[in-house]
Amino acid sequence: MSANQTSRTGQRTRPITLLSLGHACVDVYQGAVAALVPFFVSERSYSYAAASGIVLAASLLSSVVQPLFGALTDKWAMPWLLPVSTLVGGVGVSLAGVSDSYALTLAAVAISGIGIAAYHPEAARVARVASRGSHTAMGWFSLGGNLGFAAAPLLVSAVIATYGLRASPLLVVPALAGTALCVAALRGSATTGMKGTKAPAAATADARASRVVGRDDWASFIKLSGAIACRSIVFVGLSAFISLHVRQRTGGGEVSGMAALFVLYLGGAVGTVAGGKFATRHGRIPVVQWSYALTVLAVAGVVFVPGPLLYVFVALTSAGLYVPFSLHITLGQDYLPQRVGTAGGVTLGLTVSIGGIATPLIGALADAASLRTALAPLIALPAVGWLLLRTLKEPEMPDVLRSASARGAAR
């Protein structure tokens, strides 16, 4: 490969690389809220319902606000949202352990949820165009977020298990790094867009051009969103309580619980990239359908299998939940080609965050009966998602993205 070809390849991959790294820094804070739950239970003696209320606070405003940000970014370029929202997301979580007040803790994680909500629609749209329609490239973008999720239990354990909840301000460090990455990506747009490679600002312009091609398929989009909501309730519910559940089922301590949460998140790193590759070979819809079917069996194993074998089912659950993750985003955008910001806001925001709204119900049932009893209904939800996905057909890729993908392959 010549020096010029190497340079062009680097220019094409740089936007996705920066966006993926920034995504990791943002999604640390989505994972951090669930990772903090066991410490709130042990240090502050919160009930299951009270602890799950913290997860709800992080999700509720986010679920409402994220589609709004998606609609706004459909109309106006808002690149400044990327660094600002990254910083807000980190500051909220970093303040969660400072006060003993339950109300102030809820407010802090709610602020973090707003920051995370503001980030995703613009980032998802820019990544979609920067990927030139490649499912694999979108898988790498989603991988960044999943690695952030996976790092959250390690980060929280390193800080909070060592110094206690009062040390939560130290958790702001990833947000500072993510803000710097976003600024670098935006500054780079002035130069990387010159030779046919679209950086974030240029990508946003192409995204708007792509919206005028194709008709919005709301019926398919609503079914897809319903399936994502089912997936979200399973994922958020397990994220909030898997540490406590595994400790009960294995007889281990805090390390065993955090290890299970780490496996749940880390499996997503493999699953997301694999999902993009599988979709390129077999199509998005079949891959998404089979993933939901696998998740039914995997979650059943998590709920009922005791002992160390439980970790195997946690890993399988992670794969089933994460293989379709990036495919949800691109399917939603292709079902609504004229409203890609709205599609990103719903698939990454409303339907994902809705899991946090259901989590207090799981916590209340756990208080009334047992944690295993409370987690058992999660087995049925992937089956409901599979039923919603059965009638979906593969949408057509917008012409702008199709031509860009072809040019990228030719190079």
CSV table of N, CA, C and O in Angstrom, one decimal, residues 165-281:
chain,number,residue,atom,x,y,z
A,165,LEU,N,-18.3,6.0,48.7
A,165,LEU,CA,-19.2,6.8,47.9
A,165,LEU,C,-18.7,8.3,47.8
A,165,LEU,O,-18.9,9.0,46.8
A,166,ARG,N,-18.1,8.8,48.9
A,166,ARG,CA,-17.6,10.2,48.9
A,166,ARG,C,-16.6,10.5,47.9
A,166,ARG,O,-16.3,11.7,47.6
A,167,ALA,N,-16.0,9.5,47.4
A,167,ALA,CA,-14.9,9.7,46.3
A,167,ALA,C,-15.5,9.7,44.9
A,167,ALA,O,-14.7,9.7,44.0
A,168,SER,N,-16.8,9.7,44.8
A,168,SER,CA,-17.4,9.7,43.4
A,168,SER,C,-16.9,10.8,42.5
A,168,SER,O,-17.0,10.7,41.3
A,169,PRO,N,-16.5,12.0,43.0
A,169,PRO,CA,-16.0,13.0,42.1
A,169,PRO,C,-14.8,12.6,41.2
A,169,PRO,O,-14.6,13.1,40.1
A,170,LEU,N,-14.1,11.5,41.6
A,170,LEU,CA,-13.0,11.0,40.8
A,170,LEU,C,-13.5,10.4,39.5
A,170,LEU,O,-12.8,10.2,38.6
A,171,LEU,N,-14.8,10.0,39.5
A,171,LEU,CA,-15.4,9.4,38.3
A,171,LEU,C,-15.6,10.3,37.2
A,171,LEU,O,-16.0,9.9,36.1
A,172,VAL,N,-15.3,11.6,37.3
A,172,VAL,CA,-15.4,12.6,36.2
A,172,VAL,C,-14.3,12.5,35.2
A,172,VAL,O,-14.4,13.0,34.1
A,173,VAL,N,-13.2,11.7,35.5
A,173,VAL,CA,-12.1,11.7,34.6
A,173,VAL,C,-12.4,11.2,33.2
A,173,VAL,O,-12.0,11.8,32.2
A,174,PRO,N,-13.2,10.1,33.0
A,174,PRO,CA,-13.5,9.7,31.6
A,174,PRO,C,-14.3,10.8,30.8
A,174,PRO,O,-14.1,11.0,29.6
A,175,ALA,N,-15.1,11.6,31.5
A,175,ALA,CA,-15.8,12.7,30.9
A,175,ALA,C,-14.9,13.8,30.4
A,175,ALA,O,-15.0,14.3,29.3
A,176,LEU,N,-13.8,14.1,31.1
A,176,LEU,CA,-12.8,15.0,30.7
A,176,LEU,C,-12.1,14.5,29.4
A,176,LEU,O,-11.9,15.3,28.5
A,177,ALA,N,-11.8,13.2,29.4
A,177,ALA,CA,-11.1,12.7,28.3
A,177,ALA,C,-12.0,12.7,27.1
A,177,ALA,O,-11.6,13.0,25.9
A,178,GLY,N,-13.3,12.3,27.3
A,178,GLY,CA,-14.3,12.3,26.2
A,178,GLY,C,-14.5,13.6,25.6
A,178,GLY,O,-14.7,13.8,24.4
A,179,THR,N,-14.6,14.7,26.5
A,179,THR,CA,-14.8,16.0,26.0
A,179,THR,C,-13.6,16.4,25.1
A,179,THR,O,-13.8,17.0,24.0
A,180,ALA,N,-12.4,16.1,25.5
A,180,ALA,CA,-11.2,16.4,24.6
A,180,ALA,C,-11.3,15.6,23.3
A,180,ALA,O,-11.0,16.2,22.2
A,181,LEU,N,-11.7,14.4,23.3
A,181,LEU,CA,-11.9,13.6,22.0
A,181,LEU,C,-12.9,14.3,21.1
A,181,LEU,O,-12.7,14.3,19.9
A,182,CYS,N,-14.0,14.7,21.7
A,182,CYS,CA,-15.1,15.3,20.9
A,182,CYS,C,-14.5,16.6,20.2
A,182,CYS,O,-14.8,16.9,19.0
A,183,VAL,N,-13.8,17.4,21.0
A,183,VAL,CA,-13.3,18.7,20.5
A,183,VAL,C,-12.3,18.4,19.4
A,183,VAL,O,-12.3,19.1,18.3
A,184,ALA,N,-11.5,17.3,19.5
A,184,ALA,CA,-10.5,17.0,18.5
A,184,ALA,C,-11.2,16.5,17.2
A,184,ALA,O,-10.8,16.9,16.1
A,185,ALA,N,-12.3,15.8,17.4
A,185,ALA,CA,-13.1,15.3,16.2
A,185,ALA,C,-13.7,16.5,15.5
A,185,ALA,O,-13.7,16.6,14.2
A,186,LEU,N,-14.2,17.5,16.2
A,186,LEU,CA,-14.9,18.7,15.6
A,186,LEU,C,-13.8,19.6,14.9
A,186,LEU,O,-14.1,20.1,13.8
A,187,ARG,N,-12.7,19.7,15.5
A,187,ARG,CA,-11.6,20.5,14.9
A,187,ARG,C,-11.1,19.8,13.7
A,187,ARG,O,-10.7,20.5,12.7
A,188,GLY,N,-11.0,18.5,13.7
A,188,GLY,CA,-10.5,17.8,12.5
A,188,GLY,C,-11.4,17.9,11.3
A,188,GLY,O,-11.0,17.6,10.2
A,189,SER,N,-12.7,18.3,11.5
A,189,SER,CA,-13.6,18.3,10.4
A,189,SER,C,-13.2,19.3,9.4
A,189,SER,O,-13.5,19.2,8.2
A,190,ALA,N,-12.5,20.3,9.8
A,190,ALA,CA,-12.1,21.4,8.8
A,190,ALA,C,-11.0,20.9,7.8
A,190,ALA,O,-10.9,21.4,6.7
A,191,THR,N,-10.3,19.8,8.2
A,191,THR,CA,-9.2,19.3,7.3
A,191,THR,C,-9.6,18.0,6.7
A,191,THR,O,-9.3,17.7,5.5
A,192,THR,N,-10.2,17.1,7.4
A,192,THR,CA,-10.5,15.7,6.9
A,192,THR,C,-11.6,15.7,5.9
A,192,THR,O,-11.7,14.7,5.1
A,193,GLY,N,-12.3,16.7,5.7
A,193,GLY,CA,-13.4,16.8,4.8
A,193,GLY,C,-12.9,17.2,3.4
A,193,GLY,O,-13.7,17.2,2.4
A,194,MET,N,-11.6,17.5,3.1
A,194,MET,CA,-11.2,18.1,1.9
A,194,MET,C,-11.1,17.1,0.8
A,194,MET,O,-11.3,17.4,-0.4
A,195,LYS,N,-10.8,15.8,1.1
A,195,LYS,CA,-10.4,14.9,0.0
A,195,LYS,C,-11.4,13.7,-0.1
A,195,LYS,O,-11.1,12.6,-0.2
A,196,GLY,N,-12.7,14.1,0.1
A,196,GLY,CA,-13.7,13.1,-0.1
A,196,GLY,C,-14.0,12.3,1.2
A,196,GLY,O,-14.9,11.4,1.2
A,197,THR,N,-13.3,12.6,2.3
A,197,THR,CA,-13.6,11.9,3.5
A,197,THR,C,-14.4,12.9,4.4
A,197,THR,O,-14.0,13.9,4.7
A,198,LYS,N,-15.6,12.4,4.8
A,198,LYS,CA,-16.5,13.3,5.6
A,198,LYS,C,-16.2,13.2,7.1
A,198,LYS,O,-16.3,12.1,7.6
A,199,ALA,N,-15.8,14.3,7.7
A,199,ALA,CA,-15.6,14.3,9.1
A,199,ALA,C,-17.0,14.8,9.7
A,199,ALA,O,-17.9,15.0,9.0
A,200,PRO,N,-17.1,14.9,11.0
A,200,PRO,CA,-18.4,15.1,11.6
A,200,PRO,C,-19.2,16.2,11.0
A,200,PRO,O,-20.4,16.0,10.7
A,201,ALA,N,-18.7,17.4,10.8
A,201,ALA,CA,-19.5,18.5,10.3
A,201,ALA,C,-20.0,18.2,8.9
A,201,ALA,O,-21.1,18.5,8.5
A,202,ALA,N,-19.1,17.7,8.1
A,202,ALA,CA,-19.4,17.4,6.7
A,202,ALA,C,-20.4,16.2,6.7
A,202,ALA,O,-21.3,16.2,5.8
A,203,ALA,N,-20.2,15.3,7.6
A,203,ALA,CA,-21.1,14.1,7.6
A,203,ALA,C,-22.5,14.5,7.9
A,203,ALA,O,-23.5,14.0,7.4
A,204,THR,N,-22.7,15.6,8.8
A,204,THR,CA,-24.0,16.0,9.1
A,204,THR,C,-24.7,16.6,7.9
A,204,THR,O,-25.9,16.3,7.7
A,205,ALA,N,-24.0,17.3,7.1
A,205,ALA,CA,-24.6,17.8,5.8
A,205,ALA,C,-25.1,16.7,4.9
A,205,ALA,O,-26.1,16.7,4.4
A,206,ASP,N,-24.2,15.6,4.8
A,206,ASP,CA,-24.6,14.5,4.0
A,206,ASP,C,-25.8,13.8,4.6
A,206,ASP,O,-26.7,13.2,3.9
A,207,ALA,N,-25.9,13.7,5.9
A,207,ALA,CA,-27.0,13.0,6.6
A,207,ALA,C,-28.3,13.7,6.2
A,207,ALA,O,-29.3,13.1,5.9
A,208,ARG,N,-28.3,15.1,6.1
A,208,ARG,CA,-29.5,15.8,5.8
A,208,ARG,C,-29.9,15.5,4.3
A,208,ARG,O,-31.1,15.4,4.0
A,209,ALA,N,-28.9,15.4,3.5
A,209,ALA,CA,-29.1,15.1,2.1
A,209,ALA,C,-29.8,13.7,1.9
A,209,ALA,O,-30.7,13.5,1.1
A,210,SER,N,-29.3,12.8,2.8
A,210,SER,CA,-29.9,11.4,2.6
A,210,SER,C,-31.3,11.3,3.1
A,210,SER,O,-32.0,10.4,2.7
A,211,ARG,N,-31.8,12.2,3.9
A,211,ARG,CA,-33.1,12.1,4.4
A,211,ARG,C,-34.2,12.3,3.4
A,211,ARG,O,-35.3,11.8,3.5
A,212,VAL,N,-33.9,13.0,2.3
A,212,VAL,CA,-34.9,13.3,1.3
A,212,VAL,C,-35.1,12.1,0.4
A,212,VAL,O,-36.0,12.1,-0.5
A,213,VAL,N,-34.3,11.0,0.5
A,213,VAL,CA,-34.5,9.8,-0.3
A,213,VAL,C,-35.2,8.8,0.4
A,213,VAL,O,-34.8,8.4,1.5
A,214,GLY,N,-36.3,8.3,-0.1
A,214,GLY,CA,-37.0,7.2,0.5
A,214,GLY,C,-38.2,7.7,1.4
A,214,GLY,O,-38.2,8.8,1.8
A,215,ARG,N,-39.1,6.8,1.6
A,215,ARG,CA,-40.3,7.1,2.4
A,215,ARG,C,-40.1,6.5,3.8
A,215,ARG,O,-39.6,5.4,4.0
A,216,ASP,N,-40.7,7.2,4.8
A,216,ASP,CA,-40.7,6.7,6.2
A,216,ASP,C,-41.6,5.6,6.3
A,216,ASP,O,-42.8,5.7,5.9
A,217,ASP,N,-41.2,4.5,6.9
A,217,ASP,CA,-42.0,3.3,7.2
A,217,ASP,C,-42.2,3.2,8.7
A,217,ASP,O,-41.5,2.6,9.5
A,218,TRP,N,-43.3,4.0,9.1
A,218,TRP,CA,-43.6,4.1,10.6
A,218,TRP,C,-44.0,2.8,11.2
A,218,TRP,O,-43.7,2.5,12.3
A,219,ALA,N,-44.8,1.9,10.4
A,219,ALA,CA,-45.3,0.7,11.0
A,219,ALA,C,-44.1,-0.2,11.4
A,219,ALA,O,-44.1,-0.8,12.5
A,220,SER,N,-43.1,-0.4,10.5
A,220,SER,CA,-42.0,-1.2,10.8
A,220,SER,C,-41.1,-0.6,11.9
A,220,SER,O,-40.6,-1.3,12.8
A,221,PHE,N,-41.0,0.7,11.9
A,221,PHE,CA,-40.2,1.4,12.9
A,221,PHE,C,-40.8,1.2,14.3
A,221,PHE,O,-40.1,1.0,15.3
A,222,ILE,N,-42.2,1.2,14.4
A,222,ILE,CA,-42.8,1.1,15.7
A,222,ILE,C,-42.6,-0.4,16.2
A,222,ILE,O,-42.4,-0.6,17.4
A,223,LYS,N,-42.7,-1.4,15.3
A,223,LYS,CA,-42.5,-2.7,15.7
A,223,LYS,C,-41.0,-2.9,16.2
A,223,LYS,O,-40.8,-3.6,17.2
A,224,LEU,N,-40.1,-2.3,15.5
A,224,LEU,CA,-38.7,-2.4,15.9
A,224,LEU,C,-38.5,-1.8,17.2
A,224,LEU,O,-37.8,-2.3,18.1
A,225,SER,N,-39.1,-0.6,17.4
A,225,SER,CA,-39.0,0.1,18.7
A,225,SER,C,-39.6,-0.7,19.9
A,225,SER,O,-39.0,-0.7,21.0
A,226,GLY,N,-40.7,-1.4,19.6
A,226,GLY,CA,-41.3,-2.2,20.7
A,226,GLY,C,-40.3,-3.4,21.1
A,226,GLY,O,-40.2,-3.7,22.2
A,227,ALA,N,-39.7,-4.0,20.1
A,227,ALA,CA,-38.7,-5.0,20.4
A,227,ALA,C,-37.5,-4.5,21.2
A,227,ALA,O,-37.0,-5.1,22.1
A,228,ILE,N,-37.0,-3.3,20.8
A,228,ILE,CA,-35.9,-2.7,21.5
A,228,ILE,C,-36.3,-2.4,22.9
A,228,ILE,O,-35.5,-2.5,23.9
A,229,ALA,N,-37.5,-1.9,23.1
A,229,ALA,CA,-38.0,-1.7,24.5
A,229,ALA,C,-38.0,-3.0,25.3
A,229,ALA,O,-37.6,-2.9,26.5
A,230,CYS,N,-38.4,-4.1,24.8
A,230,CYS,CA,-38.3,-5.4,25.5
A,230,CYS,C,-36.9,-5.7,25.8
A,230,CYS,O,-36.6,-6.1,27.0
A,231,ARG,N,-36.0,-5.5,24.9
A,231,ARG,CA,-34.6,-5.8,25.1
A,231,ARG,C,-34.0,-4.8,26.2
A,231,ARG,O,-33.2,-5.3,27.1
A,232,SER,N,-34.5,-3.6,26.2
A,232,SER,CA,-34.0,-2.6,27.2
A,232,SER,C,-34.4,-3.0,28.6
A,232,SER,O,-33.6,-2.9,29.5
A,233,ILE,N,-35.6,-3.4,28.8
A,233,ILE,CA,-36.1,-3.8,30.2
A,233,ILE,C,-35.2,-5.0,30.7
A,233,ILE,O,-34.8,-5.0,31.9
A,234,VAL,N,-35.0,-5.9,29.8
A,234,VAL,CA,-34.1,-7.1,30.2
A,234,VAL,C,-32.7,-6.6,30.6
A,234,VAL,O,-32.2,-6.9,31.7
A,235,PHE,N,-32.1,-5.8,29.7
A,235,PHE,CA,-30.8,-5.3,30.0
A,235,PHE,C,-30.6,-4.4,31.2
A,235,PHE,O,-29.7,-4.7,32.0
A,236,VAL,N,-31.5,-3.5,31.3
A,236,VAL,CA,-31.4,-2.5,32.5
A,236,VAL,C,-31.7,-3.3,33.8
A,236,VAL,O,-31.1,-3.1,34.8
A,237,GLY,N,-32.7,-4.1,33.7
A,237,GLY,CA,-33.1,-4.9,34.9
A,237,GLY,C,-31.9,-5.8,35.4
A,237,GLY,O,-31.6,-5.8,36.6
A,238,LEU,N,-31.3,-6.5,34.5
A,238,LEU,CA,-30.2,-7.3,34.8
A,238,LEU,C,-29.0,-6.5,35.3
A,238,LEU,O,-28.3,-6.8,36.2
A,239,SER,N,-28.8,-5.3,34.6
A,239,SER,CA,-27.7,-4.4,35.0
A,239,SER,C,-27.8,-4.0,36.4
A,239,SER,O,-26.8,-3.9,37.2
A,240,ALA,N,-29.0,-3.6,36.8
A,240,ALA,CA,-29.2,-3.1,38.2
A,240,ALA,C,-29.1,-4.2,39.2
A,240,ALA,O,-28.6,-3.9,40.3
A,241,PHE,N,-29.4,-5.5,38.9
A,241,PHE,CA,-29.5,-6.5,40.0
A,241,PHE,C,-28.6,-7.7,39.8
A,241,PHE,O,-28.6,-8.6,40.6
A,242,ILE,N,-27.9,-7.8,38.7
A,242,ILE,CA,-27.1,-9.0,38.4
A,242,ILE,C,-26.1,-9.2,39.5
A,242,ILE,O,-25.8,-10.3,39.9
A,243,SER,N,-25.5,-8.1,40.0
A,243,SER,CA,-24.4,-8.2,41.0
A,243,SER,C,-25.0,-8.8,42.3
A,243,SER,O,-24.4,-9.8,42.8
A,244,LEU,N,-26.1,-8.3,42.7
A,244,LEU,CA,-26.7,-8.9,43.9
A,244,LEU,C,-27.3,-10.3,43.7
A,244,LEU,O,-27.1,-11.2,44.6
A,245,HIS,N,-27.8,-10.6,42.5
A,245,HIS,CA,-28.3,-11.9,42.2
A,245,HIS,C,-27.2,-12.9,42.2
A,245,HIS,O,-27.4,-14.0,42.8
A,246,VAL,N,-26.1,-12.6,41.5
A,246,VAL,CA,-25.0,-13.6,41.4
A,246,VAL,C,-24.4,-13.9,42.8
A,246,VAL,O,-24.1,-15.0,43.1
A,247,ARG,N,-24.3,-12.9,43.6
A,247,ARG,CA,-23.8,-13.1,45.0
A,247,ARG,C,-24.7,-14.0,45.8
A,247,ARG,O,-24.2,-14.9,46.5
A,248,GLN,N,-26.0,-13.9,45.6
A,248,GLN,CA,-26.9,-14.8,46.2
A,248,GLN,C,-26.8,-16.3,45.7
A,248,GLN,O,-26.9,-17.2,46.4
A,249,ARG,N,-26.7,-16.4,44.3
A,249,ARG,CA,-26.7,-17.7,43.7
A,249,ARG,C,-25.4,-18.5,43.8
A,249,ARG,O,-25.4,-19.7,43.6
A,250,THR,N,-24.3,-17.7,44.0
A,250,THR,CA,-23.0,-18.4,44.0
A,250,THR,C,-22.4,-18.4,45.4
A,250,THR,O,-21.4,-19.1,45.7
A,251,GLY,N,-23.0,-17.6,46.3
A,251,GLY,CA,-22.4,-17.5,47.7
A,251,GLY,C,-21.2,-16.7,47.7
A,251,GLY,O,-20.4,-16.7,48.7
A,252,GLY,N,-20.9,-15.9,46.7
A,252,GLY,CA,-19.7,-15.1,46.7
A,252,GLY,C,-19.9,-13.7,47.3
A,252,GLY,O,-21.0,-13.3,47.7
A,253,GLY,N,-18.8,-12.9,47.2
A,253,GLY,CA,-18.8,-11.6,47.8
A,253,GLY,C,-19.0,-10.5,46.7
A,253,GLY,O,-19.5,-10.8,45.6
A,254,GLU,N,-18.6,-9.3,47.0
A,254,GLU,CA,-18.7,-8.2,46.1
A,254,GLU,C,-18.0,-8.4,44.8
A,254,GLU,O,-18.5,-8.1,43.7
A,255,VAL,N,-16.8,-9.1,44.8
A,255,VAL,CA,-16.0,-9.3,43.6
A,255,VAL,C,-16.8,-10.2,42.7
A,255,VAL,O,-16.8,-10.0,41.4
A,256,SER,N,-17.5,-11.3,43.2
A,256,SER,CA,-18.3,-12.2,42.3
A,256,SER,C,-19.4,-11.4,41.6
A,256,SER,O,-19.7,-11.7,40.4
A,257,GLY,N,-20.0,-10.5,42.3
A,257,GLY,CA,-21.1,-9.7,41.7
A,257,GLY,C,-20.6,-8.8,40.6
A,257,GLY,O,-21.2,-8.7,39.6
A,258,MET,N,-19.5,-8.1,40.9
A,258,MET,CA,-19.0,-7.1,40.0
A,258,MET,C,-18.4,-7.9,38.7
A,258,MET,O,-18.5,-7.4,37.6
A,259,ALA,N,-17.9,-9.1,39.0
A,259,ALA,CA,-17.4,-9.9,37.8
A,259,ALA,C,-18.6,-10.2,36.9
A,259,ALA,O,-18.4,-10.2,35.7
A,260,ALA,N,-19.7,-10.6,37.4
A,260,ALA,CA,-20.9,-10.9,36.6
A,260,ALA,C,-21.3,-9.6,35.8
A,260,ALA,O,-21.6,-9.8,34.6
A,261,LEU,N,-21.3,-8.5,36.4
A,261,LEU,CA,-21.7,-7.3,35.7
A,261,LEU,C,-20.7,-7.0,34.6
A,261,LEU,O,-21.0,-6.5,33.5
A,262,PHE,N,-19.4,-7.2,34.9
A,262,PHE,CA,-18.4,-7.0,33.9
A,262,PHE,C,-18.6,-7.9,32.7
A,262,PHE,O,-18.5,-7.5,31.6
A,263,VAL,N,-18.9,-9.2,33.0
A,263,VAL,CA,-19.2,-10.2,31.9
A,263,VAL,C,-20.4,-9.7,31.1
A,263,VAL,O,-20.4,-9.8,29.8
A,264,LEU,N,-21.4,-9.2,31.7
A,264,LEU,CA,-22.6,-8.8,31.0
A,264,LEU,C,-22.3,-7.6,30.1
A,264,LEU,O,-22.8,-7.6,28.9
A,265,TYR,N,-21.4,-6.7,30.5
A,265,TYR,CA,-21.1,-5.6,29.7
A,265,TYR,C,-20.0,-5.9,28.6
A,265,TYR,O,-20.1,-5.5,27.5
A,266,LEU,N,-19.0,-6.7,29.0
A,266,LEU,CA,-17.9,-7.0,28.1
A,266,LEU,C,-18.3,-7.9,27.0
A,266,LEU,O,-17.8,-7.7,25.9
A,267,GLY,N,-19.3,-8.8,27.2
A,267,GLY,CA,-19.8,-9.6,26.1
A,267,GLY,C,-20.3,-8.8,25.0
A,267,GLY,O,-20.3,-9.2,23.8
A,268,GLY,N,-20.8,-7.6,25.4
A,268,GLY,CA,-21.4,-6.7,24.4
A,268,GLY,C,-20.3,-6.2,23.4
A,268,GLY,O,-20.6,-5.9,22.2
A,269,ALA,N,-19.1,-6.1,23.9
A,269,ALA,CA,-18.0,-5.7,23.0
A,269,ALA,C,-17.8,-6.6,21.8
A,269,ALA,O,-17.6,-6.2,20.7
A,270,VAL,N,-17.8,-7.9,22.1
A,270,VAL,CA,-17.7,-8.9,21.1
A,270,VAL,C,-19.0,-9.0,20.3
A,270,VAL,O,-18.9,-9.1,19.0
A,271,GLY,N,-20.1,-9.0,20.9
A,271,GLY,CA,-21.4,-9.2,20.3
A,271,GLY,C,-21.7,-8.1,19.3
A,271,GLY,O,-22.2,-8.3,18.2
A,272,THR,N,-21.3,-6.8,19.6
A,272,THR,CA,-21.7,-5.7,18.7
A,272,THR,C,-20.9,-5.8,17.4
A,272,THR,O,-21.4,-5.6,16.3
A,273,VAL,N,-19.6,-6.1,17.5
A,273,VAL,CA,-18.8,-6.2,16.3
A,273,VAL,C,-19.2,-7.4,15.5
A,273,VAL,O,-19.3,-7.4,14.2
A,274,ALA,N,-19.5,-8.5,16.2
A,274,ALA,CA,-20.0,-9.7,15.5
A,274,ALA,C,-21.3,-9.5,14.8
A,274,ALA,O,-21.5,-10.0,13.7
A,275,GLY,N,-22.2,-8.7,15.4
A,275,GLY,CA,-23.4,-8.4,14.8
A,275,GLY,C,-23.3,-7.7,13.4
A,275,GLY,O,-24.0,-8.0,12.5
A,276,GLY,N,-22.4,-6.7,13.4
A,276,GLY,CA,-22.1,-6.1,12.1
A,276,GLY,C,-21.6,-7.0,11.0
A,276,GLY,O,-22.1,-7.0,9.9
A,277,LYS,N,-20.7,-7.9,11.4
A,277,LYS,CA,-20.2,-8.9,10.4
A,277,LYS,C,-21.3,-9.9,10.0
A,277,LYS,O,-21.4,-10.2,8.8
A,278,PHE,N,-22.0,-10.4,11.0
A,278,PHE,CA,-23.1,-11.3,10.6
A,278,PHE,C,-24.1,-10.7,9.7
A,278,PHE,O,-24.6,-11.3,8.8
A,279,ALA,N,-24.5,-9.4,10.0
A,279,ALA,CA,-25.5,-8.7,9.2
A,279,ALA,C,-25.0,-8.5,7.7
A,279,ALA,O,-25.8,-8.6,6.8
A,280,THR,N,-23.7,-8.3,7.5
A,280,THR,CA,-23.2,-8.1,6.2
A,280,THR,C,-23.3,-9.4,5.4
A,280,THR,O,-23.6,-9.4,4.2
A,281,ARG,N,-23.2,-10.5,6.1
A,281,ARG,CA,-23.3,-11.8,5.4
A,281,ARG,C,-24.7,-12.4,5.3
A,281,ARG,O,-25.1,-12.9,4.3
